[in-house]
Tab-separated table of C-alpha atoms in Angstrom:
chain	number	residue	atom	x	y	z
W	1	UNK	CA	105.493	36.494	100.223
W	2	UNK	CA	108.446	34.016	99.568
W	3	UNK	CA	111.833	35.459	98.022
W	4	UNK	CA	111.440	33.683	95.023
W	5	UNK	CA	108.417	35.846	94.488
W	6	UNK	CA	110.192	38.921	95.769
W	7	UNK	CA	113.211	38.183	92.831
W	8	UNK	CA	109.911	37.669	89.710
W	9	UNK	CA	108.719	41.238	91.023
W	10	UNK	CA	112.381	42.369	90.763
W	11	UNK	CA	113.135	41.206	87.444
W	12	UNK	CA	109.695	42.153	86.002
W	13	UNK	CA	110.363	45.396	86.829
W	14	UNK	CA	113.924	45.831	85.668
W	15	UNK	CA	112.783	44.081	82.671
W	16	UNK	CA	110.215	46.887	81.987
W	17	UNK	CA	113.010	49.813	82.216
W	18	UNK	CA	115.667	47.860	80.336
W	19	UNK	CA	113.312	46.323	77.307
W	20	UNK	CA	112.974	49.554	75.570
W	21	UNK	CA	115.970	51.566	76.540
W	22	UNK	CA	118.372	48.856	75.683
W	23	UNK	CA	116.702	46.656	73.143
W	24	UNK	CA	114.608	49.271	70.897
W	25	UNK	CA	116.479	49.958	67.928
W	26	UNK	CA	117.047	53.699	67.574
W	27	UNK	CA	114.081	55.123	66.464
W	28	UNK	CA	113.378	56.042	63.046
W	29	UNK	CA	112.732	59.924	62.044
W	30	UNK	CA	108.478	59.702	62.260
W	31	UNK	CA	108.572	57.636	65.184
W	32	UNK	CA	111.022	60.026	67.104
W	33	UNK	CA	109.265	62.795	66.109
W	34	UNK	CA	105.955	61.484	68.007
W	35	UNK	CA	108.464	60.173	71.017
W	36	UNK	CA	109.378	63.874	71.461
W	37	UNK	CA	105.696	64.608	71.953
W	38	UNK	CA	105.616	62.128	74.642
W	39	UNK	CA	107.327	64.081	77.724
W	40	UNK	CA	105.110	67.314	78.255
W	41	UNK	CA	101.900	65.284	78.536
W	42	UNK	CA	103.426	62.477	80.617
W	43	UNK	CA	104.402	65.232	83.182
W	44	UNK	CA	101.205	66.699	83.092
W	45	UNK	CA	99.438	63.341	83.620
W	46	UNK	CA	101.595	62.585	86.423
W	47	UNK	CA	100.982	66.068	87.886
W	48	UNK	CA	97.358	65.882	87.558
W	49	UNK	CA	97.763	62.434	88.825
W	50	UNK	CA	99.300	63.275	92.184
W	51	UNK	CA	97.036	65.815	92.568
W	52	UNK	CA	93.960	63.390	92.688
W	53	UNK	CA	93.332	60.444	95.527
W	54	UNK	CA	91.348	57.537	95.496
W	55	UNK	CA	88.147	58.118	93.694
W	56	UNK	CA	89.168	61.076	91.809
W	57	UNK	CA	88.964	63.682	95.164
W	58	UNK	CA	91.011	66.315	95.237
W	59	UNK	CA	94.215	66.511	97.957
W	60	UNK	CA	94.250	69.088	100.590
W	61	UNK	CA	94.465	72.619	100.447
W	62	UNK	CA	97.834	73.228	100.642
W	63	UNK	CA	98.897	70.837	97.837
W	64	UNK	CA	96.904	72.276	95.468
W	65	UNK	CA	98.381	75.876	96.595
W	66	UNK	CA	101.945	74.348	95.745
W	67	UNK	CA	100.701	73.318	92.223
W	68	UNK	CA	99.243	76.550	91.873
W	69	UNK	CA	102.591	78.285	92.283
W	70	UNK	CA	104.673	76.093	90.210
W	71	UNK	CA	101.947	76.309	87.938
W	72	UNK	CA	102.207	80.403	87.966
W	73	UNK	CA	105.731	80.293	87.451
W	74	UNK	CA	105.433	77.664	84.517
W	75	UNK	CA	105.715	80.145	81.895
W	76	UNK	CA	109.678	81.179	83.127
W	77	UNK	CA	110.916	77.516	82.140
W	78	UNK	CA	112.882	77.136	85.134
W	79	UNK	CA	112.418	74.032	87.195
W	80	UNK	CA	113.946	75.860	90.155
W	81	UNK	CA	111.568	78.793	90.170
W	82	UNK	CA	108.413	76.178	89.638
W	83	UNK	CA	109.799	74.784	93.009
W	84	UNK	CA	110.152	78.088	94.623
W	85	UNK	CA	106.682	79.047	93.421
W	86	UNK	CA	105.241	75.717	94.938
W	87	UNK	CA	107.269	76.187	98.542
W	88	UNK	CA	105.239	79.677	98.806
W	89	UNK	CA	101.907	78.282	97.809
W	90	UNK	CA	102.567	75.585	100.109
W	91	UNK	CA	103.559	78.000	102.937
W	92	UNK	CA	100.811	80.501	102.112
W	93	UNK	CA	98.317	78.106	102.355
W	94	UNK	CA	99.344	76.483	105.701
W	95	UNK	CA	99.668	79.881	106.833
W	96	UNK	CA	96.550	80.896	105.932
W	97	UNK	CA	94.612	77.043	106.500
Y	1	UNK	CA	119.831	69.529	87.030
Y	2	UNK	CA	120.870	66.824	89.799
Y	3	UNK	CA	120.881	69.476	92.370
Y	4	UNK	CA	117.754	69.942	91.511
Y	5	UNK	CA	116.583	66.591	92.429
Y	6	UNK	CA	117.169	66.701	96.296
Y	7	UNK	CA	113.933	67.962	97.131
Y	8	UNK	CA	112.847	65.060	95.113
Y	9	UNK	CA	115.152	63.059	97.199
Y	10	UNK	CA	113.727	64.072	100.590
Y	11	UNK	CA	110.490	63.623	99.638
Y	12	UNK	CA	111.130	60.047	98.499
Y	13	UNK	CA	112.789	59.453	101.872
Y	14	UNK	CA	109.629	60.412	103.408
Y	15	UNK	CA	107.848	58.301	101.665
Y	16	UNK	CA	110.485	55.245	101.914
Y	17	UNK	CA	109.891	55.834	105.374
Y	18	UNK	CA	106.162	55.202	105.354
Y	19	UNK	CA	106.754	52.102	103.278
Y	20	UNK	CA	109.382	50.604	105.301
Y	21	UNK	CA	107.198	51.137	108.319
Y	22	UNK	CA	104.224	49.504	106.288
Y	23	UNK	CA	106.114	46.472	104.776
Y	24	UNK	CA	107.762	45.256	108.072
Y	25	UNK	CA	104.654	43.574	109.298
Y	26	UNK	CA	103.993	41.589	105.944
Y	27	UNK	CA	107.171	41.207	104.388
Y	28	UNK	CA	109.207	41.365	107.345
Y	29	UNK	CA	112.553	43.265	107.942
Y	30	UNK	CA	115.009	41.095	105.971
Y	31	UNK	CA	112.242	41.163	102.781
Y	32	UNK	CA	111.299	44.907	103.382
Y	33	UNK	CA	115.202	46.016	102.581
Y	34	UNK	CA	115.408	43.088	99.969
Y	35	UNK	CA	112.521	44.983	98.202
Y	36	UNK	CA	113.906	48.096	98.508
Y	37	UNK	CA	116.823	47.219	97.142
Y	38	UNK	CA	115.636	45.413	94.069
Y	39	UNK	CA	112.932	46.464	92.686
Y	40	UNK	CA	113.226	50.499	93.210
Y	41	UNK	CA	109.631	51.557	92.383
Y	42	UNK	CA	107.001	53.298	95.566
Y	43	UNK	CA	104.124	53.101	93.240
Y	44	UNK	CA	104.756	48.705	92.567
Y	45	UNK	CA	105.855	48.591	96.575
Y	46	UNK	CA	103.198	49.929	98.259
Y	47	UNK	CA	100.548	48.065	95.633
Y	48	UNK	CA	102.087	44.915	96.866
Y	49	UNK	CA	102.199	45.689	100.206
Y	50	UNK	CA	98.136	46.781	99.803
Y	51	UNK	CA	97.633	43.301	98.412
Y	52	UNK	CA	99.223	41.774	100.788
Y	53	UNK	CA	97.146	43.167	103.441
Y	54	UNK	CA	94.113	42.255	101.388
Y	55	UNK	CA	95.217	38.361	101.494
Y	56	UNK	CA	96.382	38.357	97.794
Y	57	UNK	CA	98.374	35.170	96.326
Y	58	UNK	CA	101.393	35.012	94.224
Y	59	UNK	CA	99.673	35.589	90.692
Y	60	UNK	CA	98.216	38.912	91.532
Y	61	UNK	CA	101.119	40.018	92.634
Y	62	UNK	CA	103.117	39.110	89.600
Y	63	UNK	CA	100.110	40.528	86.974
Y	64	UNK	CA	99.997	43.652	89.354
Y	65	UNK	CA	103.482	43.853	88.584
Y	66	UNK	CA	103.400	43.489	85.023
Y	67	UNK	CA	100.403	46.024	84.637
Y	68	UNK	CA	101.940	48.795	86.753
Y	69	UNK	CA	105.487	47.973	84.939
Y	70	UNK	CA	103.797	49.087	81.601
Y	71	UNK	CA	104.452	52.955	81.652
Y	72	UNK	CA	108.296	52.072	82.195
Y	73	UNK	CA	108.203	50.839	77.978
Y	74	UNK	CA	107.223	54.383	77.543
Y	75	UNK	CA	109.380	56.331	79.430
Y	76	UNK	CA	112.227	54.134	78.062
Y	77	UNK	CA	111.002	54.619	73.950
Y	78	UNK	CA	111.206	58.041	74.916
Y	79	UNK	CA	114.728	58.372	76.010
Y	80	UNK	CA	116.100	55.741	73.793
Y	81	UNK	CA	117.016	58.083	71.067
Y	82	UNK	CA	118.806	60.673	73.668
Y	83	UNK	CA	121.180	57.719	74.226
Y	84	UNK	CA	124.381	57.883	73.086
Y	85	UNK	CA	126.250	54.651	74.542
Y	86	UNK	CA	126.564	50.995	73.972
Y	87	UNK	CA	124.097	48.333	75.446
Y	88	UNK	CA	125.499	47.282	78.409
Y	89	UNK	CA	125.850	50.905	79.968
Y	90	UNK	CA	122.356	51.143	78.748
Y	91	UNK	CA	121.459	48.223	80.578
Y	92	UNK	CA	123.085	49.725	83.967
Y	93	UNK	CA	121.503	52.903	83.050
Y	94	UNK	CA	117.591	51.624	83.142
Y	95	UNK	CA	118.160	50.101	86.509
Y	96	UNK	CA	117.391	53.731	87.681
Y	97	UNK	CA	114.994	54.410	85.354
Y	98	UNK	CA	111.426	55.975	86.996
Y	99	UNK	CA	109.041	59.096	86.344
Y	100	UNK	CA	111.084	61.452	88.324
Y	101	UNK	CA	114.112	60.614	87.016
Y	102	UNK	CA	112.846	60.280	83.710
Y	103	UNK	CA	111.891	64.015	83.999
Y	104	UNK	CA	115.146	65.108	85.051
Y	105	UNK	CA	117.044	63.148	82.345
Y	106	UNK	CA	114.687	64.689	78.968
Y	107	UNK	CA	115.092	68.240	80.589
Y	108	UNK	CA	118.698	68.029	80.697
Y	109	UNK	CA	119.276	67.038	77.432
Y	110	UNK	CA	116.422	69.397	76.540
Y	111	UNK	CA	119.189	71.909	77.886
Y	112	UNK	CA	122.173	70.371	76.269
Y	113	UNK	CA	123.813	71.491	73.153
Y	114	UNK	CA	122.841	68.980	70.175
Y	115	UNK	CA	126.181	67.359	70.588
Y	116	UNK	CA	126.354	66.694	74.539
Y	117	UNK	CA	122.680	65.381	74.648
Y	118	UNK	CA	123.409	61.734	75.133
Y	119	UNK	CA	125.995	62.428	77.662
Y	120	UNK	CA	123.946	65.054	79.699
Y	121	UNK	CA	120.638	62.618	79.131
Y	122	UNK	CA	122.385	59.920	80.586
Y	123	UNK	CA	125.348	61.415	83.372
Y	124	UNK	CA	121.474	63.022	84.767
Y	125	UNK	CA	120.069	59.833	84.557
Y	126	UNK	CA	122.834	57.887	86.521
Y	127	UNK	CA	123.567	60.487	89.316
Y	128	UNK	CA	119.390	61.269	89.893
Y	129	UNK	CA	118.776	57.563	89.868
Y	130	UNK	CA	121.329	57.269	92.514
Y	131	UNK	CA	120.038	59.772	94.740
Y	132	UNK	CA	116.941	59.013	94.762
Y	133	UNK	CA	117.626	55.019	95.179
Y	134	UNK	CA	119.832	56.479	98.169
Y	135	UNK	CA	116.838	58.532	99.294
Y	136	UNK	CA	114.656	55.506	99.209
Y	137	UNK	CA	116.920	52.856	100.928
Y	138	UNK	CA	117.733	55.382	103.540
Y	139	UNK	CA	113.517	56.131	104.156
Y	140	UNK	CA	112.769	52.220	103.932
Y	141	UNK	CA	115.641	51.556	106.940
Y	142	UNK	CA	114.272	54.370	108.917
Y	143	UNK	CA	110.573	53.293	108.687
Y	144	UNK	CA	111.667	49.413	109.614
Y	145	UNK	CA	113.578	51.278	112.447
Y	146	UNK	CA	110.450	53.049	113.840
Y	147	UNK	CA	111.440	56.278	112.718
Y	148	UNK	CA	108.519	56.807	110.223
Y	149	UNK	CA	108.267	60.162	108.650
Y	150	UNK	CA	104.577	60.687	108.689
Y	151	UNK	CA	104.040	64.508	110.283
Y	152	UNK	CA	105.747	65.276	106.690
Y	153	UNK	CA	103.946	63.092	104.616
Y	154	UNK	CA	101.473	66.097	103.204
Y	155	UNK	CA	104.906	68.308	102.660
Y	156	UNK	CA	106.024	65.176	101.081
Y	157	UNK	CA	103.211	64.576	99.098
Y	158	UNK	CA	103.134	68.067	97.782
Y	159	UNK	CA	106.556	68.051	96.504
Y	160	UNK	CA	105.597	65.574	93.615
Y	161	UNK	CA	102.964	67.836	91.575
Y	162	UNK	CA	105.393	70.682	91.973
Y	163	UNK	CA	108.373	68.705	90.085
Y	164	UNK	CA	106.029	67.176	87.740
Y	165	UNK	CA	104.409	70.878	86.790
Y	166	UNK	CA	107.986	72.125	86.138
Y	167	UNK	CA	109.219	69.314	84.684
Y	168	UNK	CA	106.067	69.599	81.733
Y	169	UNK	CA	106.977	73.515	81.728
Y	170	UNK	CA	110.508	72.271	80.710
Y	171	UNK	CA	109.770	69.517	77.811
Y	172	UNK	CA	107.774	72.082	75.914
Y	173	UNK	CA	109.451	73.385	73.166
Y	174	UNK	CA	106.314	73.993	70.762
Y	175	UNK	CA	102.925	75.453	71.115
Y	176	UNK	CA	101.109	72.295	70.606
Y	177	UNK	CA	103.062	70.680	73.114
Y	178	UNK	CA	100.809	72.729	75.648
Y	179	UNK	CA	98.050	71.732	74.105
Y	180	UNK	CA	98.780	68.335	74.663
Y	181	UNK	CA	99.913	68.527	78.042
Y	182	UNK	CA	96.487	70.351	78.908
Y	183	UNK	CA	94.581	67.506	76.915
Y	184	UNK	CA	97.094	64.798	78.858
Y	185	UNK	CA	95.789	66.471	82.168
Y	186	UNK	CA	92.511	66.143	81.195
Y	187	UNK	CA	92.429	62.724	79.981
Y	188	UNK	CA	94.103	61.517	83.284
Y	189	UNK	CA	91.749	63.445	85.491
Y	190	UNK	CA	88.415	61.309	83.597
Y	191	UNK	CA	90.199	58.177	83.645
Y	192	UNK	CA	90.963	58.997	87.484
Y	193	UNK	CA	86.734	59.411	88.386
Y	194	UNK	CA	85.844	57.210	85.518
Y	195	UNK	CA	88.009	54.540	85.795
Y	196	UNK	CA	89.929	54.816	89.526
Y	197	UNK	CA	90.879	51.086	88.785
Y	198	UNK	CA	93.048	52.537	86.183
Y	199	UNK	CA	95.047	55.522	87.659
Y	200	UNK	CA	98.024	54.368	88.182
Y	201	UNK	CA	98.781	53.979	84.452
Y	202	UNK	CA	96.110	56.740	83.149
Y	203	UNK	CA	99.488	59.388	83.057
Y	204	UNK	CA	101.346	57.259	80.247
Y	205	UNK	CA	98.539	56.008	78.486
Y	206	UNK	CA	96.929	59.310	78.626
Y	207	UNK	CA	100.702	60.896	77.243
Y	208	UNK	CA	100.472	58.433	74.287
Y	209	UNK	CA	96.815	58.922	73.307
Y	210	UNK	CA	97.837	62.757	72.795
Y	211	UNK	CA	101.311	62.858	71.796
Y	212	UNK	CA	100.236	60.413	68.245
Y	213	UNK	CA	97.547	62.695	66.240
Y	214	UNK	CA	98.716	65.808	64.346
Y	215	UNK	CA	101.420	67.407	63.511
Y	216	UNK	CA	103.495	69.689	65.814
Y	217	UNK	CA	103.254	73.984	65.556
């Protein structure tokens, strides 16, 4: 791969991030209202998506166990306390695998 | 909120590491940094390095690019609103502008008084985006070094769902915001076995698909 090619990748991607966050007009009330829905599910999707490898399978044992204490401690709202429930998941299972 | 993000940080270390250690032999070590430094994004890096190794030619690479790219229109229609500054700071601002970060940025102006959201949104933005971009330089050198980080990966690797599950916990605000999120999960999980081609973008698409019907509750 040349650097020419290497500075296209580059500027595709900062083009991506900056299109919307510096040339969108602010939004109007409807359309903000839907943007709000947007981050919950995005999490979600990227949790769910880093919980799956190639060809849909499941990852191993102890990953899940980490999701599955954040994912217990969900309900308290507190990032740090998701984390701390997904170290002891993590830990349990290892322990236990 | 940004102290929050080192675990984040160390995981994308680990993970800077692996690439670093992957790129060298294709890109070599000059390129590998250059990459790195540039264009900021594990998922797009590693895709090119993949399709590199598979013999790929410039306009792959460039369409792979522009297809993985996608998700960062969403992420950025999403925050524009919390944004309280002119253009150009904007324009500085989206530099460090990917899904973890992202995350970190909505909840802390999800914590912010009305008034301070722009500046929390955007002072998280800036000093998460830096750590992590420090996180990932830092890996990529190691893993040209030799040093790869691989007897953590799975530690690594775990680290992601457990931000992204507390992240969701944190941007919902309504009941039907749960809803959505489970309907988000599911969507992405079908697209995953139904469509693996897809993944990569099957967590934004699969966000917009549920965030547009309805009202909220």
């Amino acid at each position: 791969m040349s650097p020419l090619v290497l500075v296209a990748i580059a500027l595709i991607t900062y083009g991506s991030r900056a299109a919307a966050v510096v040339l969108l007009p602010r939004p109007n009330p409807r359309f903000e209202t839907i943007l709000s829905r947007l981050p919950a599910p995005i999490f979600a999707s990227l949790a769910t998506a880093t919980l799956l490898g190639d060809g849909g399978a499941l990852v191993g044992g102890p990953t899940l166990a980490a999701a599955a204490g954040a994912l217990l401690l969900s309900p308290t709202r507190s990032l740090l306390l998701c984390l701390i429930g997904g170290a002891t998941g993590y830990a349990a299972a290892a322990w236990l695998g | 909120m940004v102290a929050l993000s080192l675990p984040a940080a160390a995981a994308v270390a680990v993970f800077g590491s692996l690439y670093g250690a992957a790129a060298r032999g294709f890109l070599g070590v000059p390129l590998t940094l250059a990459s790195s430094l540039l264009v900021y994004s594990g998922a797009l890096q590693f895709a090119v390095v993949a399709l590199l190794g598979a013999g790929a030619t410039t306009l792959p690479l460039l369409l792979t690019a522009g297809v993985l790219n996608l998700r960062h229109l969403v992420l950025g229609a999403a925050l524009r609103s919390r944004f309280a500054s002119g253009p150009l700071r904007r324009a500085l601002l989206a530099f460090f502008l990917v899904d973890e970060t992202f995350g970190f940025a909505i909840a802390a102006g999800n914590a912010a008084e009305p008034r301070a959201v722009g500046a929390a949104t955007e002072r998280t933005l800036l000093y998460s985006g830096l750590t992590l971009y420090v996180a990932w330089l830092v890996g990529t050198v190691v893993g040209v070094l030799g040093g790869g980080l691989a007897a953590v990966e799975h530690l690594a690797g775990a680290i992601f769902p457990v931000l992204f599950i507390g992240l969701a916990s944190l941007a919902v605000t309504r009941r039907s915001h749960v809803v959505r999120a489970l309907a988000a999960a599911l969507l992405t999980a079908a697209v995953a076995l139904l469509l693996p081609d897809l993944r990569m973008l099957a967590p934004v698409v699969a966000g917009v698909v549920v965030a547009l019907p309805g009202g909220d509750r």
